[in-house]
């Protein structure tokens, strides 16, 4: 994308500061003469259906070029509190550019926050961690429990419709892609952005958001530049807003990581350790059996299917969300959507591109190092039973956890048997997940923070 094309030499220096190892540093680069390792990995990637070309398919999938002007309008909206009727949150308050457009927290903090975005953000917790919006254009379903779905399995294809929970249901199916349909939801979420003061339905909330936009002279000016209807003195509509926000997120396609470069034939893109880690990921450690790269996965390292993987259930001391179970301290995951108790505790396999940028892991951020998150998969029962939130997550999440036995009773088949890796193998696997899947452009996303909000409101403060 043009937005990122002027990043070149500064990159390596910057990466050094941030402590990203391996490839970016040029550190322990493997020599092209590591022939047998390269051959093996090339073959494994081919067998897995991984091409490293997914990013280059974007415009063909969209059926047009990315609209840079529209994306830039969407960028301004993404950061602006004008979309939050409570007056204190924007998309970026949870999807922070400082963290790859994912959460700075273990569990999202929405309305009634202290205006900070970062480790010191405070306020009542919502239910789950904010996932990244980077690369979401390619997701065939969205959310931790896959409840926003492109029924064709292709997010760029609306012929079979897009399905959302009520009240939207299939009413957003006329939109061109799943991401544009999704943009109708967050401003209507009371605990995320809307607050409890404004009365009415989701429809009323959207009408109020666009009413406020239409009252803003600077926004009218920006929309006028891009939409003929507004130029002709027509109103800004929610559809325009959704198109802009979606376009911004589409422009955040950062799927050119070292593993992609390797798959396209640049054998120096991964370090030797990362290559060995990749062989484990696709082989003995069986990660790819869920973090899939073929078919509908669009090379996003997820099968986009919910599984029970035994994540400890941490409990917020202060929440404005409604949790599940008898004590209202549990998260039933997919069951919330399907109403089927067989789906209890199931969460979608995380697409793990750019996971190195996350400060916390899993749907509730129960783990705070990538090592712990990977180790958990290798011996789920041991990890879950030995888990304590104390000293890991924020103080207001460090109280007693909700029961883990009922979760472990439903543990996915694939993770029943512990997987044994040597210390060296474990390090290689983590090195691959951390460095091999990181698109270096994702280190510069804070450059996208606008200097001021178009609405004139007080901007969020990014730590
Ligand atoms: C209060 C924090 C918060 C705000 C504000 C917020 N989000 Fe989110 N977002 C989340 C959380 C949490 C999830 C996952 C929710 C779940 O799965 O139950 C999510 C999920 C998403 C997803 C799906 C990602 C995936 O992996 O499937 C997209 C896309 C998204 N949000 C875009 C937006 C946009 C656009 C806005 C602003 C209009 C916005 N969000 C505002 C917290 C937030
Ligand atoms: C049974 C399917 C399955 C297998 C096998 C599997 N994972 Fe996962 N993985 C998941 C699911 C599901 C989640 C999200 C769970 C949650 O948040 O509740 C996840 C989350 C993760 C995360 C955290 C990502 C985030 O957004 O917080 C990492 C890292 C990860 N997996 C790496 C691996 C590695 C490495 C392997 C191989 C050792 C592996 N996984 C094997 C299903 C699987």
JSON list of N, CA, C and O in Angstrom, two decimals, residues 322-340:
[
{"chain": "A", "resi": 322, "resn": "UNK", "atom": "N", "xyz": [-22.19, -8.48, 30.67]},
{"chain": "A", "resi": 322, "resn": "UNK", "atom": "CA", "xyz": [-22.87, -9.56, 31.38]},
{"chain": "A", "resi": 322, "resn": "UNK", "atom": "C", "xyz": [-22.16, -10.86, 31.06]},
{"chain": "A", "resi": 322, "resn": "UNK", "atom": "O", "xyz": [-22.16, -11.32, 29.92]},
{"chain": "A", "resi": 323, "resn": "UNK", "atom": "N", "xyz": [-21.52, -11.43, 32.07]},
{"chain": "A", "resi": 323, "resn": "UNK", "atom": "CA", "xyz": [-20.82, -12.70, 31.88]},
{"chain": "A", "resi": 323, "resn": "UNK", "atom": "C", "xyz": [-21.80, -13.86, 32.04]},
{"chain": "A", "resi": 323, "resn": "UNK", "atom": "O", "xyz": [-22.96, -13.67, 32.43]},
{"chain": "A", "resi": 324, "resn": "UNK", "atom": "N", "xyz": [-21.33, -15.08, 31.73]},
{"chain": "A", "resi": 324, "resn": "UNK", "atom": "CA", "xyz": [-22.20, -16.25, 31.71]},
{"chain": "A", "resi": 324, "resn": "UNK", "atom": "C", "xyz": [-22.05, -17.10, 32.97]},
{"chain": "A", "resi": 324, "resn": "UNK", "atom": "O", "xyz": [-21.15, -16.89, 33.78]},
{"chain": "A", "resi": 325, "resn": "UNK", "atom": "N", "xyz": [-22.90, -18.11, 33.05]},
{"chain": "A", "resi": 325, "resn": "UNK", "atom": "CA", "xyz": [-22.79, -19.11, 34.11]},
{"chain": "A", "resi": 325, "resn": "UNK", "atom": "C", "xyz": [-23.50, -18.67, 35.38]},
{"chain": "A", "resi": 325, "resn": "UNK", "atom": "O", "xyz": [-23.93, -17.53, 35.50]},
{"chain": "A", "resi": 326, "resn": "UNK", "atom": "N", "xyz": [-23.60, -19.60, 36.33]},
{"chain": "A", "resi": 326, "resn": "UNK", "atom": "CA", "xyz": [-24.35, -19.33, 37.55]},
{"chain": "A", "resi": 326, "resn": "UNK", "atom": "C", "xyz": [-23.81, -18.11, 38.32]},
{"chain": "A", "resi": 326, "resn": "UNK", "atom": "O", "xyz": [-24.58, -17.30, 38.82]},
{"chain": "A", "resi": 327, "resn": "UNK", "atom": "N", "xyz": [-22.49, -17.97, 38.36]},
{"chain": "A", "resi": 327, "resn": "UNK", "atom": "CA", "xyz": [-21.92, -16.83, 39.09]},
{"chain": "A", "resi": 327, "resn": "UNK", "atom": "C", "xyz": [-21.73, -15.61, 38.19]},
{"chain": "A", "resi": 327, "resn": "UNK", "atom": "O", "xyz": [-21.17, -14.61, 38.62]},
{"chain": "A", "resi": 328, "resn": "UNK", "atom": "N", "xyz": [-22.18, -15.70, 36.95]},
{"chain": "A", "resi": 328, "resn": "UNK", "atom": "CA", "xyz": [-21.94, -14.64, 35.95]},
{"chain": "A", "resi": 328, "resn": "UNK", "atom": "C", "xyz": [-20.47, -14.21, 35.93]},
{"chain": "A", "resi": 328, "resn": "UNK", "atom": "O", "xyz": [-20.14, -13.02, 35.91]},
{"chain": "A", "resi": 329, "resn": "UNK", "atom": "N", "xyz": [-19.59, -15.23, 35.93]},
{"chain": "A", "resi": 329, "resn": "UNK", "atom": "CA", "xyz": [-18.15, -14.94, 35.87]},
{"chain": "A", "resi": 329, "resn": "UNK", "atom": "C", "xyz": [-17.48, -15.74, 34.76]},
{"chain": "A", "resi": 329, "resn": "UNK", "atom": "O", "xyz": [-16.26, -15.81, 34.67]},
{"chain": "A", "resi": 330, "resn": "UNK", "atom": "N", "xyz": [-18.28, -16.38, 33.90]},
{"chain": "A", "resi": 330, "resn": "UNK", "atom": "CA", "xyz": [-17.70, -17.22, 32.85]},
{"chain": "A", "resi": 330, "resn": "UNK", "atom": "C", "xyz": [-17.99, -16.63, 31.48]},
{"chain": "A", "resi": 330, "resn": "UNK", "atom": "O", "xyz": [-18.85, -15.77, 31.33]},
{"chain": "A", "resi": 331, "resn": "UNK", "atom": "N", "xyz": [-17.26, -17.13, 30.48]},
{"chain": "A", "resi": 331, "resn": "UNK", "atom": "CA", "xyz": [-17.50, -16.73, 29.10]},
{"chain": "A", "resi": 331, "resn": "UNK", "atom": "C", "xyz": [-17.77, -17.99, 28.30]},
{"chain": "A", "resi": 331, "resn": "UNK", "atom": "O", "xyz": [-16.88, -18.83, 28.11]},
{"chain": "A", "resi": 332, "resn": "UNK", "atom": "N", "xyz": [-19.01, -18.16, 27.84]},
{"chain": "A", "resi": 332, "resn": "UNK", "atom": "CA", "xyz": [-19.39, -19.39, 27.14]},
{"chain": "A", "resi": 332, "resn": "UNK", "atom": "C", "xyz": [-19.03, -19.38, 25.66]},
{"chain": "A", "resi": 332, "resn": "UNK", "atom": "O", "xyz": [-19.32, -20.34, 24.94]},
{"chain": "A", "resi": 333, "resn": "UNK", "atom": "N", "xyz": [-18.43, -18.29, 25.17]},
{"chain": "A", "resi": 333, "resn": "UNK", "atom": "CA", "xyz": [-17.91, -18.30, 23.81]},
{"chain": "A", "resi": 333, "resn": "UNK", "atom": "C", "xyz": [-18.99, -18.54, 22.75]},
{"chain": "A", "resi": 333, "resn": "UNK", "atom": "O", "xyz": [-20.01, -17.85, 22.72]},
{"chain": "A", "resi": 334, "resn": "UNK", "atom": "N", "xyz": [-18.77, -19.54, 21.90]},
{"chain": "A", "resi": 334, "resn": "UNK", "atom": "CA", "xyz": [-19.68, -19.79, 20.77]},
{"chain": "A", "resi": 334, "resn": "UNK", "atom": "C", "xyz": [-21.11, -20.07, 21.23]},
{"chain": "A", "resi": 334, "resn": "UNK", "atom": "O", "xyz": [-22.07, -19.75, 20.54]},
{"chain": "A", "resi": 335, "resn": "UNK", "atom": "N", "xyz": [-21.27, -20.67, 22.42]},
{"chain": "A", "resi": 335, "resn": "UNK", "atom": "CA", "xyz": [-22.62, -20.98, 22.90]},
{"chain": "A", "resi": 335, "resn": "UNK", "atom": "C", "xyz": [-23.50, -19.73, 22.99]},
{"chain": "A", "resi": 335, "resn": "UNK", "atom": "O", "xyz": [-24.72, -19.80, 22.76]},
{"chain": "A", "resi": 336, "resn": "UNK", "atom": "N", "xyz": [-22.89, -18.60, 23.30]},
{"chain": "A", "resi": 336, "resn": "UNK", "atom": "CA", "xyz": [-23.66, -17.35, 23.36]},
{"chain": "A", "resi": 336, "resn": "UNK", "atom": "C", "xyz": [-24.40, -17.08, 22.06]},
{"chain": "A", "resi": 336, "resn": "UNK", "atom": "O", "xyz": [-25.46, -16.47, 22.05]},
{"chain": "A", "resi": 337, "resn": "UNK", "atom": "N", "xyz": [-23.83, -17.51, 20.98]},
{"chain": "A", "resi": 337, "resn": "UNK", "atom": "CA", "xyz": [-24.37, -17.24, 19.65]},
{"chain": "A", "resi": 337, "resn": "UNK", "atom": "C", "xyz": [-25.30, -18.36, 19.19]},
{"chain": "A", "resi": 337, "resn": "UNK", "atom": "O", "xyz": [-26.39, -18.12, 18.68]},
{"chain": "A", "resi": 338, "resn": "UNK", "atom": "N", "xyz": [-24.90, -19.63, 19.42]},
{"chain": "A", "resi": 338, "resn": "UNK", "atom": "CA", "xyz": [-25.69, -20.75, 18.89]},
{"chain": "A", "resi": 338, "resn": "UNK", "atom": "C", "xyz": [-26.73, -21.24, 19.89]},
{"chain": "A", "resi": 338, "resn": "UNK", "atom": "O", "xyz": [-27.67, -21.95, 19.49]},
{"chain": "A", "resi": 339, "resn": "UNK", "atom": "N", "xyz": [-26.53, -20.94, 21.19]},
{"chain": "A", "resi": 339, "resn": "UNK", "atom": "CA", "xyz": [-27.44, -21.45, 22.21]},
{"chain": "A", "resi": 339, "resn": "UNK", "atom": "C", "xyz": [-27.27, -22.94, 22.45]},
{"chain": "A", "resi": 339, "resn": "UNK", "atom": "O", "xyz": [-28.02, -23.55, 23.20]},
{"chain": "A", "resi": 340, "resn": "UNK", "atom": "N", "xyz": [-26.24, -23.53, 21.86]},
{"chain": "A", "resi": 340, "resn": "UNK", "atom": "CA", "xyz": [-25.99, -24.96, 21.98]},
{"chain": "A", "resi": 340, "resn": "UNK", "atom": "C", "xyz": [-24.90, -25.22, 23.02]},
{"chain": "A", "resi": 340, "resn": "UNK", "atom": "O", "xyz": [-23.77, -24.76, 22.86]}
]
